[in-house]
PDB file of C-alpha atoms in Angstrom:
ATOM      1  CA  MET A   1      20.380 -23.873 -24.656  1.00 76.00           C
ATOM      2  CA  ALA A   2      21.761 -21.350 -22.376  1.00 92.00           C
ATOM      3  CA  VAL A   3      20.613 -20.953 -18.688  1.00 96.00           C
ATOM      4  CA  THR A   4      19.286 -17.003 -17.983  1.00 97.00           C
ATOM      5  CA  ASN A   5      19.650 -15.126 -15.173  1.00 98.00           C
ATOM      6  CA  GLU A   6      17.448 -12.074 -14.612  1.00 98.00           C
ATOM      7  CA  ARG A   7      15.487  -9.366 -12.373  1.00 98.00           C
ATOM      8  CA  LEU A   8      11.809  -8.795 -12.848  1.00 98.00           C
ATOM      9  CA  ASP A   9      10.210  -5.588 -12.234  1.00 98.00           C
ATOM     10  CA  LEU A  10       6.537  -6.558 -10.949  1.00 98.00           C
ATOM     11  CA  ARG A  11       4.142  -5.011  -8.787  1.00 98.00           C
ATOM     12  CA  VAL A  12       1.749  -7.323  -6.434  1.00 98.00           C
ATOM     13  CA  ASP A  13      -0.911  -6.454  -4.273  1.00 97.00           C
ATOM     14  CA  GLY A  14       0.076  -2.703  -4.760  1.00 96.00           C
ATOM     15  CA  MET A  15       3.703  -3.336  -3.707  1.00 97.00           C
ATOM     16  CA  ASP A  16       7.001  -3.331  -5.812  1.00 97.00           C
ATOM     17  CA  LEU A  17       8.985  -6.812  -5.925  1.00 98.00           C
ATOM     18  CA  GLY A  18      12.207  -7.329  -7.827  1.00 98.00           C
ATOM     19  CA  VAL A  19      12.086 -10.876  -8.901  1.00 98.00           C
ATOM     20  CA  ALA A  20      15.439 -12.954  -9.049  1.00 98.00           C
ATOM     21  CA  VAL A  21      15.011 -15.573 -11.649  1.00 98.00           C
ATOM     22  CA  VAL A  22      16.926 -18.316 -12.848  1.00 98.00           C
ATOM     23  CA  ARG A  23      15.577 -20.148 -16.270  1.00 98.00           C
ATOM     24  CA  ARG A  24      16.084 -21.604 -19.718  1.00 97.00           C
ATOM     25  CA  GLU A  25      14.268 -21.398 -22.576  1.00 95.00           C
ATOM     26  CA  GLY A  26      13.567 -24.867 -24.735  1.00 94.00           C
ATOM     27  CA  ALA A  27      11.162 -27.227 -26.171  1.00 89.00           C
ATOM     28  CA  GLY A  28       8.232 -28.487 -24.168  1.00 90.00           C
ATOM     29  CA  ALA A  29       6.316 -27.304 -21.223  1.00 93.00           C
ATOM     30  CA  PRO A  30       8.345 -25.354 -18.804  1.00 96.00           C
ATOM     31  CA  VAL A  31       9.081 -26.900 -14.904  1.00 97.00           C
ATOM     32  CA  VAL A  32       8.283 -24.543 -12.601  1.00 98.00           C
ATOM     33  CA  PHE A  33      10.567 -24.230  -9.199  1.00 98.00           C
ATOM     34  CA  LEU A  34       9.079 -22.935  -6.446  1.00 98.00           C
ATOM     35  CA  HIS A  35      11.604 -23.319  -3.510  1.00 98.00           C
ATOM     36  CA  GLY A  36      10.990 -23.678   0.473  1.00 98.00           C
ATOM     37  CA  PHE A  37      11.374 -21.406   3.874  1.00 98.00           C
ATOM     38  CA  GLY A  38      14.876 -20.923   4.264  1.00 96.00           C
ATOM     39  CA  SER A  39      16.126 -21.457   0.126  1.00 98.00           C
ATOM     40  CA  THR A  40      16.427 -20.144  -2.693  1.00 98.00           C
ATOM     41  CA  LYS A  41      15.954 -20.546  -6.661  1.00 98.00           C
ATOM     42  CA  GLU A  42      19.584 -22.441  -6.653  1.00 98.00           C
ATOM     43  CA  ASP A  43      17.880 -25.113  -5.192  1.00 98.00           C
ATOM     44  CA  TYR A  44      17.329 -26.438  -8.834  1.00 98.00           C
ATOM     45  CA  ALA A  45      19.871 -24.800 -10.686  1.00 96.00           C
ATOM     46  CA  ASP A  46      21.356 -28.532 -11.421  1.00 96.00           C
ATOM     47  CA  ILE A  47      18.628 -29.219 -13.819  1.00 97.00           C
ATOM     48  CA  ALA A  48      20.545 -27.425 -16.085  1.00 96.00           C
ATOM     49  CA  LEU A  49      23.393 -30.160 -15.728  1.00 95.00           C
ATOM     50  CA  HIS A  50      21.243 -33.155 -16.323  1.00 94.00           C
ATOM     51  CA  PRO A  51      21.035 -34.900 -19.431  1.00 95.00           C
ATOM     52  CA  ALA A  52      17.704 -36.174 -18.658  1.00 94.00           C
ATOM     53  CA  PHE A  53      16.268 -32.635 -18.865  1.00 95.00           C
ATOM     54  CA  ALA A  54      18.041 -31.860 -21.755  1.00 93.00           C
ATOM     55  CA  GLY A  55      16.545 -28.738 -24.089  1.00 91.00           C
ATOM     56  CA  ARG A  56      14.036 -28.792 -21.582  1.00 94.00           C
ATOM     57  CA  PRO A  57      12.628 -25.097 -20.515  1.00 97.00           C
ATOM     58  CA  PHE A  58      12.644 -24.380 -16.484  1.00 98.00           C
ATOM     59  CA  LEU A  59      12.492 -21.495 -14.194  1.00 98.00           C
ATOM     60  CA  ALA A  60      13.267 -20.939 -10.717  1.00 98.00           C
ATOM     61  CA  TYR A  61      12.729 -17.669  -8.427  1.00 98.00           C
ATOM     62  CA  ASP A  62      13.665 -16.565  -5.012  1.00 98.00           C
ATOM     63  CA  ALA A  63      10.293 -15.690  -3.302  1.00 98.00           C
ATOM     64  CA  PRO A  64       9.734 -12.378  -2.149  1.00 98.00           C
ATOM     65  CA  GLY A  65      11.677 -12.130   1.643  1.00 97.00           C
ATOM     66  CA  CYS A  66      14.455 -14.511   0.359  1.00 98.00           C
ATOM     67  CA  GLY A  67      17.199 -14.737  -1.676  1.00 98.00           C
ATOM     68  CA  GLU A  68      17.797 -11.975  -4.337  1.00 98.00           C
ATOM     69  CA  THR A  69      14.316 -10.760  -4.674  1.00 98.00           C
ATOM     70  CA  THR A  70      13.602  -7.693  -2.565  1.00 97.00           C
ATOM     71  CA  CYS A  71      10.236  -6.432  -1.669  1.00 97.00           C
ATOM     72  CA  GLU A  72       9.431  -2.931   0.163  1.00 94.00           C
ATOM     73  CA  ASP A  73       7.303  -4.371   3.051  1.00 97.00           C
ATOM     74  CA  LEU A  74       8.491  -7.403   4.156  1.00 98.00           C
ATOM     75  CA  GLY A  75       5.378  -7.766   6.949  1.00 97.00           C
ATOM     76  CA  ARG A  76       2.842  -8.061   4.270  1.00 97.00           C
ATOM     77  CA  ILE A  77       4.657 -11.466   3.275  1.00 98.00           C
ATOM     78  CA  SER A  78       1.965 -14.247   3.211  1.00 98.00           C
ATOM     79  CA  ILE A  79       1.337 -17.784   1.362  1.00 98.00           C
ATOM     80  CA  PRO A  80      -1.389 -16.027  -0.112  1.00 98.00           C
ATOM     81  CA  PHE A  81       1.175 -12.905  -1.535  1.00 98.00           C
ATOM     82  CA  LEU A  82       3.379 -15.899  -2.647  1.00 98.00           C
ATOM     83  CA  VAL A  83       0.776 -17.375  -4.532  1.00 98.00           C
ATOM     84  CA  ARG A  84      -0.071 -14.017  -6.173  1.00 98.00           C
ATOM     85  CA  THR A  85       3.552 -13.299  -7.123  1.00 98.00           C
ATOM     86  CA  ALA A  86       4.144 -16.984  -8.725  1.00 98.00           C
ATOM     87  CA  ARG A  87       0.732 -15.857 -10.649  1.00 98.00           C
ATOM     88  CA  ALA A  88       3.013 -12.986 -11.902  1.00 98.00           C
ATOM     89  CA  VAL A  89       5.726 -14.401 -12.550  1.00 98.00           C
ATOM     90  CA  LEU A  90       3.957 -16.471 -15.155  1.00 98.00           C
ATOM     91  CA  ALA A  91       2.140 -14.148 -16.813  1.00 97.00           C
ATOM     92  CA  ARG A  92       5.543 -11.989 -17.379  1.00 97.00           C
ATOM     93  CA  HIS A  93       6.903 -15.272 -19.199  1.00 97.00           C
ATOM     94  CA  GLY A  94       4.162 -15.973 -21.002  1.00 96.00           C
ATOM     95  CA  ILE A  95       3.549 -19.408 -19.415  1.00 97.00           C
ATOM     96  CA  GLU A  96       0.151 -21.076 -19.847  1.00 95.00           C
ATOM     97  CA  ARG A  97       0.824 -24.336 -18.817  1.00 96.00           C
ATOM     98  CA  CYS A  98       3.775 -26.113 -16.879  1.00 97.00           C
ATOM     99  CA  HIS A  99       5.369 -29.030 -14.661  1.00 97.00           C
ATOM    100  CA  LEU A 100       4.669 -27.977 -11.034  1.00 98.00           C
ATOM    101  CA  VAL A 101       7.245 -28.780  -8.724  1.00 98.00           C
ATOM    102  CA  GLY A 102       7.524 -27.250  -4.780  1.00 98.00           C
ATOM    103  CA  HIS A 103       8.894 -27.908  -1.744  1.00 98.00           C
ATOM    104  CA  SER A 104       7.253 -27.525   2.106  1.00 98.00           C
ATOM    105  CA  MET A 105       6.600 -23.665   1.352  1.00 98.00           C
ATOM    106  CA  GLY A 106       6.868 -23.753  -2.221  1.00 98.00           C
ATOM    107  CA  GLY A 107       5.337 -26.768  -2.197  1.00 98.00           C
ATOM    108  CA  LEU A 108       1.858 -25.072  -0.100  1.00 98.00           C
ATOM    109  CA  THR A 109       2.514 -22.531  -2.439  1.00 98.00           C
ATOM    110  CA  ALA A 110       1.895 -24.750  -5.860  1.00 98.00           C
ATOM    111  CA  LEU A 111      -1.082 -26.383  -4.061  1.00 98.00           C
ATOM    112  CA  LEU A 112      -3.000 -23.431  -4.015  1.00 98.00           C
ATOM    113  CA  LEU A 113      -1.940 -21.586  -7.321  1.00 98.00           C
ATOM    114  CA  ALA A 114      -2.833 -25.777  -8.608  1.00 98.00           C
ATOM    115  CA  HIS A 115      -6.328 -25.774  -7.172  1.00 98.00           C
ATOM    116  CA  HIS A 116      -7.336 -21.715  -8.048  1.00 98.00           C
ATOM    117  CA  GLU A 117      -6.171 -22.440 -11.873  1.00 97.00           C
ATOM    118  CA  PRO A 118      -5.480 -26.346 -12.576  1.00 98.00           C
ATOM    119  CA  ASP A 119      -5.887 -25.713 -16.008  1.00 96.00           C
ATOM    120  CA  ARG A 120      -2.130 -24.063 -15.950  1.00 96.00           C
ATOM    121  CA  VAL A 121      -0.751 -27.243 -14.760  1.00 97.00           C
ATOM    122  CA  LEU A 122       0.492 -30.212 -16.374  1.00 97.00           C
ATOM    123  CA  SER A 123       1.914 -32.056 -13.560  1.00 98.00           C
ATOM    124  CA  PHE A 124       2.548 -31.677  -9.421  1.00 98.00           C
ATOM    125  CA  VAL A 125       5.656 -32.850  -7.594  1.00 98.00           C
ATOM    126  CA  ASP A 126       4.706 -32.086  -3.925  1.00 98.00           C
ATOM    127  CA  ILE A 127       8.329 -32.443  -2.278  1.00 98.00           C
ATOM    128  CA  GLU A 128       7.114 -32.631   1.439  1.00 98.00           C
ATOM    129  CA  GLY A 129       4.532 -29.596   1.256  1.00 98.00           C
ATOM    130  CA  ASN A 130       2.318 -28.786   3.585  1.00 98.00           C
ATOM    131  CA  LEU A 131      -1.439 -31.206   3.590  1.00 98.00           C
ATOM    132  CA  ALA A 132      -1.658 -31.318   7.432  1.00 98.00           C
ATOM    133  CA  PRO A 133      -1.391 -29.695  10.718  1.00 98.00           C
ATOM    134  CA  GLU A 134       1.539 -32.302  11.742  1.00 98.00           C
ATOM    135  CA  ASP A 135       3.844 -30.302   8.188  1.00 98.00           C
ATOM    136  CA  CYS A 136       4.197 -27.756  10.455  1.00 98.00           C
ATOM    137  CA  PHE A 137       7.424 -28.651  12.324  1.00 95.00           C
ATOM    138  CA  LEU A 138       8.701 -26.003  11.223  1.00 97.00           C
ATOM    139  CA  SER A 139       6.158 -22.741  10.970  1.00 98.00           C
ATOM    140  CA  ARG A 140       4.913 -23.917  13.802  1.00 98.00           C
ATOM    141  CA  GLN A 141       7.836 -22.982  15.694  1.00 98.00           C
ATOM    142  CA  ILE A 142       6.039 -18.948  15.423  1.00 98.00           C
ATOM    143  CA  VAL A 143       3.941 -19.899  17.865  1.00 97.00           C
ATOM    144  CA  THR A 144       5.509 -23.095  19.849  1.00 97.00           C
ATOM    145  CA  HIS A 145       9.011 -20.227  20.588  1.00 97.00           C
ATOM    146  CA  PRO A 146       7.321 -16.836  20.040  1.00 96.00           C
ATOM    147  CA  SER A 147       9.424 -13.697  20.091  1.00 96.00           C
ATOM    148  CA  GLU A 148       8.739 -10.200  19.565  1.00 95.00           C
ATOM    149  CA  ASP A 149      12.109  -9.766  17.677  1.00 97.00           C
ATOM    150  CA  PRO A 150      12.376 -11.179  13.986  1.00 97.00           C
ATOM    151  CA  GLU A 151      16.267 -11.596  14.535  1.00 97.00           C
ATOM    152  CA  HIS A 152      16.229 -13.646  17.604  1.00 98.00           C
ATOM    153  CA  PHE A 153      13.292 -15.698  16.733  1.00 98.00           C
ATOM    154  CA  VAL A 154      15.546 -16.479  13.069  1.00 98.00           C
ATOM    155  CA  ALA A 155      18.379 -16.921  15.493  1.00 97.00           C
ATOM    156  CA  ASP A 156      17.090 -19.461  17.856  1.00 98.00           C
ATOM    157  CA  PHE A 157      14.584 -20.927  15.411  1.00 98.00           C
ATOM    158  CA  THR A 158      18.985 -21.626  13.381  1.00 98.00           C
ATOM    159  CA  GLU A 159      19.851 -23.439  16.235  1.00 97.00           C
ATOM    160  CA  ARG A 160      16.863 -25.311  16.738  1.00 97.00           C
ATOM    161  CA  VAL A 161      16.797 -26.476  13.169  1.00 98.00           C
ATOM    162  CA  ARG A 162      20.949 -27.125  13.525  1.00 97.00           C
ATOM    163  CA  ARG A 163      20.464 -29.978  16.200  1.00 97.00           C
ATOM    164  CA  SER A 164      17.601 -31.350  14.314  1.00 96.00           C
ATOM    165  CA  PRO A 165      18.383 -35.654  13.635  1.00 96.00           C
ATOM    166  CA  GLN A 166      17.107 -35.024  10.235  1.00 95.00           C
ATOM    167  CA  PHE A 167      19.738 -35.593   7.513  1.00 98.00           C
ATOM    168  CA  SER A 168      20.857 -32.190   6.079  1.00 98.00           C
ATOM    169  CA  SER A 169      19.213 -29.880   9.169  1.00 98.00           C
ATOM    170  CA  ALA A 170      22.808 -28.658  10.059  1.00 98.00           C
ATOM    171  CA  LEU A 171      23.771 -27.569   6.455  1.00 98.00           C
ATOM    172  CA  TYR A 172      20.105 -26.180   5.896  1.00 98.00           C
ATOM    173  CA  ALA A 173      20.699 -24.122   9.004  1.00 98.00           C
ATOM    174  CA  ALA A 174      24.159 -22.517   8.325  1.00 97.00           C
ATOM    175  CA  SER A 175      22.543 -20.425   5.150  1.00 97.00           C
ATOM    176  CA  VAL A 176      18.824 -19.829   6.807  1.00 97.00           C
ATOM    177  CA  ARG A 177      20.024 -16.130   7.931  1.00 95.00           C
ATOM    178  CA  HIS A 178      22.002 -15.539   4.800  1.00 96.00           C
ATOM    179  CA  LYS A 179      19.199 -16.456   2.577  1.00 98.00           C
ATOM    180  CA  VAL A 180      15.654 -15.080   4.560  1.00 98.00           C
ATOM    181  CA  ARG A 181      14.698 -11.761   5.758  1.00 98.00           C
ATOM    182  CA  PRO A 182      13.917 -11.661   9.072  1.00 98.00           C
ATOM    183  CA  GLY A 183      10.823  -9.410   8.622  1.00 98.00           C
ATOM    184  CA  ALA A 184       8.999 -11.815   6.056  1.00 98.00           C
ATOM    185  CA  VAL A 185       9.323 -14.743   8.882  1.00 98.00           C
ATOM    186  CA  ARG A 186       5.773 -13.815  10.754  1.00 98.00           C
ATOM    187  CA  GLY A 187       4.247 -13.333   8.066  1.00 98.00           C
ATOM    188  CA  ILE A 188       4.997 -16.358   6.280  1.00 98.00           C
ATOM    189  CA  PHE A 189       5.039 -19.350   9.414  1.00 98.00           C
ATOM    190  CA  GLU A 190       1.352 -17.739  10.406  1.00 98.00           C
ATOM    191  CA  SER A 191      -0.173 -18.369   6.985  1.00 98.00           C
ATOM    192  CA  MET A 192       1.183 -21.688   6.832  1.00 98.00           C
ATOM    193  CA  VAL A 193      -0.024 -22.590   9.764  1.00 98.00           C
ATOM    194  CA  ASP A 194      -3.774 -21.665   9.420  1.00 98.00           C
ATOM    195  CA  LEU A 195      -3.643 -23.036   5.697  1.00 98.00           C
ATOM    196  CA  SER A 196      -2.220 -25.901   7.438  1.00 98.00           C
ATOM    197  CA  ASP A 197      -5.073 -26.456  10.187  1.00 98.00           C
ATOM    198  CA  HIS A 198      -8.148 -24.964   8.390  1.00 98.00           C
ATOM    199  CA  GLY A 199      -7.240 -24.572   4.887  1.00 98.00           C
ATOM    200  CA  ASP A 200      -8.369 -28.195   3.673  1.00 98.00           C
ATOM    201  CA  LEU A 201      -5.292 -28.849   2.157  1.00 98.00           C
ATOM    202  CA  MET A 202      -5.542 -32.354   1.735  1.00 98.00           C
ATOM    203  CA  THR A 203      -9.039 -32.272  -0.097  1.00 98.00           C
ATOM    204  CA  LYS A 204      -7.332 -29.658  -2.209  1.00 98.00           C
ATOM    205  CA  PHE A 205      -4.699 -31.847  -3.035  1.00 98.00           C
ATOM    206  CA  LEU A 206      -6.382 -34.985  -4.051  1.00 98.00           C
ATOM    207  CA  SER A 207      -8.706 -33.004  -5.873  1.00 98.00           C
ATOM    208  CA  LEU A 208      -6.168 -31.290  -8.205  1.00 98.00           C
ATOM    209  CA  PRO A 209      -7.124 -33.485 -12.337  1.00 98.00           C
ATOM    210  CA  PHE A 210      -4.021 -34.051 -13.518  1.00 97.00           C
ATOM    211  CA  PRO A 211      -0.623 -36.018 -12.240  1.00 98.00           C
ATOM    212  CA  ARG A 212       0.632 -35.713  -8.725  1.00 98.00           C
ATOM    213  CA  MET A 213       3.881 -36.988  -7.129  1.00 98.00           C
ATOM    214  CA  PHE A 214       4.641 -36.851  -2.878  1.00 99.00           C
ATOM    215  CA  LEU A 215       8.427 -37.053  -2.688  1.00 98.00           C
ATOM    216  CA  TYR A 216       9.601 -37.547   1.116  1.00 98.00           C
ATOM    217  CA  GLY A 217      13.017 -38.452   2.519  1.00 98.00           C
ATOM    218  CA  GLU A 218      12.860 -41.383   4.136  1.00 98.00           C
ATOM    219  CA  GLN A 219      13.113 -40.056   7.823  1.00 98.00           C
ATOM    220  CA  ASN A 220       9.078 -38.948   7.145  1.00 98.00           C
ATOM    221  CA  SER A 221       8.150 -41.825   6.049  1.00 98.00           C
ATOM    222  CA  THR A 222       5.931 -42.019   9.276  1.00 97.00           C
ATOM    223  CA  LEU A 223       3.630 -39.146   7.598  1.00 98.00           C
ATOM    224  CA  SER A 224       0.157 -40.405   8.575  1.00 98.00           C
ATOM    225  CA  TYR A 225      -1.435 -39.527   5.105  1.00 98.00           C
ATOM    226  CA  LEU A 226       1.108 -41.309   2.892  1.00 98.00           C
ATOM    227  CA  THR A 227      -1.076 -44.183   2.536  1.00 98.00           C
ATOM    228  CA  LYS A 228      -4.429 -42.066   1.744  1.00 98.00           C
ATOM    229  CA  LEU A 229      -2.031 -40.297  -0.758  1.00 98.00           C
ATOM    230  CA  ALA A 230      -1.452 -44.054  -2.482  1.00 98.00           C
ATOM    231  CA  ALA A 231      -4.598 -44.888  -1.979  1.00 98.00           C
ATOM    232  CA  ASN A 232      -6.158 -41.445  -4.184  1.00 98.00           C
ATOM    233  CA  ASP A 233      -3.707 -42.347  -7.234  1.00 97.00           C
ATOM    234  CA  VAL A 234      -0.711 -39.861  -5.850  1.00 98.00           C
ATOM    235  CA  GLU A 235       2.896 -41.595  -7.112  1.00 98.00           C
ATOM    236  CA  LEU A 236       4.923 -41.746  -3.712  1.00 98.00           C
ATOM    237  CA  ALA A 237       8.410 -41.133  -4.259  1.00 98.00           C
ATOM    238  CA  GLU A 238      10.430 -42.123  -0.867  1.00 98.00           C
ATOM    239  CA  ILE A 239      14.213 -40.731  -1.285  1.00 98.00           C
ATOM    240  CA  PRO A 240      16.712 -42.608   0.380  1.00 98.00           C
ATOM    241  CA  HIS A 241      18.944 -41.317   3.300  1.00 98.00           C
ATOM    242  CA  SER A 242      17.078 -38.227   2.905  1.00 98.00           C
ATOM    243  CA  GLY A 243      14.927 -36.162   5.818  1.00 98.00           C
ATOM    244  CA  HIS A 244      12.540 -32.839   4.757  1.00 98.00           C
ATOM    245  CA  TRP A 245      15.848 -32.017   2.111  1.00 98.00           C
ATOM    246  CA  PRO A 246      16.228 -34.375  -0.468  1.00 98.00           C
ATOM    247  CA  MET A 247      18.038 -31.988  -2.872  1.00 98.00           C
ATOM    248  CA  TYR A 248      20.671 -31.244   0.094  1.00 98.00           C
ATOM    249  CA  SER A 249      21.117 -35.367   1.163  1.00 98.00           C
ATOM    250  CA  ASN A 250      20.118 -36.988  -2.097  1.00 98.00           C
ATOM    251  CA  ALA A 251      19.683 -34.601  -4.740  1.00 97.00           C
ATOM    252  CA  VAL A 252      20.448 -37.611  -7.975  1.00 96.00           C
ATOM    253  CA  ALA A 253      17.857 -39.540  -6.039  1.00 98.00           C
ATOM    254  CA  MET A 254      15.448 -36.212  -6.243  1.00 98.00           C
ATOM    255  CA  TRP A 255      16.104 -35.934  -9.495  1.00 98.00           C
ATOM    256  CA  GLU A 256      15.706 -39.179 -11.226  1.00 97.00           C
ATOM    257  CA  ARG A 257      12.376 -39.499  -9.245  1.00 98.00           C
ATOM    258  CA  ILE A 258      11.372 -35.910 -10.870  1.00 98.00           C
ATOM    259  CA  ALA A 259      12.748 -36.648 -14.217  1.00 96.00           C
ATOM    260  CA  ASP A 260      10.739 -40.339 -15.069  1.00 96.00           C
ATOM    261  CA  PHE A 261       7.552 -38.787 -13.594  1.00 97.00           C
ATOM    262  CA  THR A 262       7.653 -35.837 -15.371  1.00 94.00           C
ATOM    263  CA  SER A 263       8.266 -37.526 -18.935  1.00 91.00           C
ATOM    264  CA  GLN A 264       5.628 -39.605 -18.375  1.00 90.00           C
ATOM    265  CA  VAL A 265       2.961 -36.794 -18.337  1.00 89.00           C
ATOM    266  CA  PRO A 266       1.088 -36.403 -21.660  1.00 75.00           C
ATOM    267  CA  GLY A 267       1.412 -33.449 -23.676  1.00 64.00           C
ATOM    268  CA  SER A 268       4.999 -32.994 -21.479  1.00 59.00           C
ATOM    269  CA  THR A 269       6.823 -32.624 -24.441  1.00 55.00           C
ATOM    270  CA  GLU A 270       4.569 -30.587 -27.018  1.00 49.00           C
ATOM    271  CA  ARG A 271       5.799 -26.414 -27.367  1.00 42.00           C
ATOM    272  CA  LEU A 272       3.655 -24.439 -25.539  1.00 36.00           C
TER     273      LEU A 272
END
């Protein structure tokens, strides 16, 4: 099946969106990708080239405020708004059940979507999505390094990330200002911090009734909750030579773990 790039005209919370999508039709349940802050749908376009996913349908899209997706009021974007956008995208394509893969901001969005609609999800690969306050090492900068000027905040944020010792930090930082509209940053980051601090995210994640994998870079193997995840039947996938961005640092290992995990989920090859 050919890969399709398209634009969806959607209305979410009374606001017009033009959502940029890359997708492929195929047999079985689709894999739906939600990218992280400062990234785009292209992080996952290589799925079309991996033999392990041959013939499998997938869908990825640019979140409002990011990439090629347009939004008429950037200041209204938040994680709850991104959840409602995800629901609208799935509804437009008639996706009733899917495998969810979410990274960082997208992992948090996917978690809340899965929490509210667990029957829609066959499995969930959480790539360092927010589960606890300690996960706000990027988003909490809206509090620790405040600025009234969105452009200045993004410029300073980018420079701080560029200097980080995490794998692929410089690569990530090089494109942030080209992939994120500054006007969307405050609402996204403030809601990420609030949910991480007060949203009981760990309880939500552990209560999900389908297979879950938490995928993380080896530089983050000290996350305090990894033992708790393993004790609650969450599969852990540590990606070597990687930090917060395994899709940049070690994409081969990341794709192998995602393919192995989703292929073992009951019903993953059924036509839905």
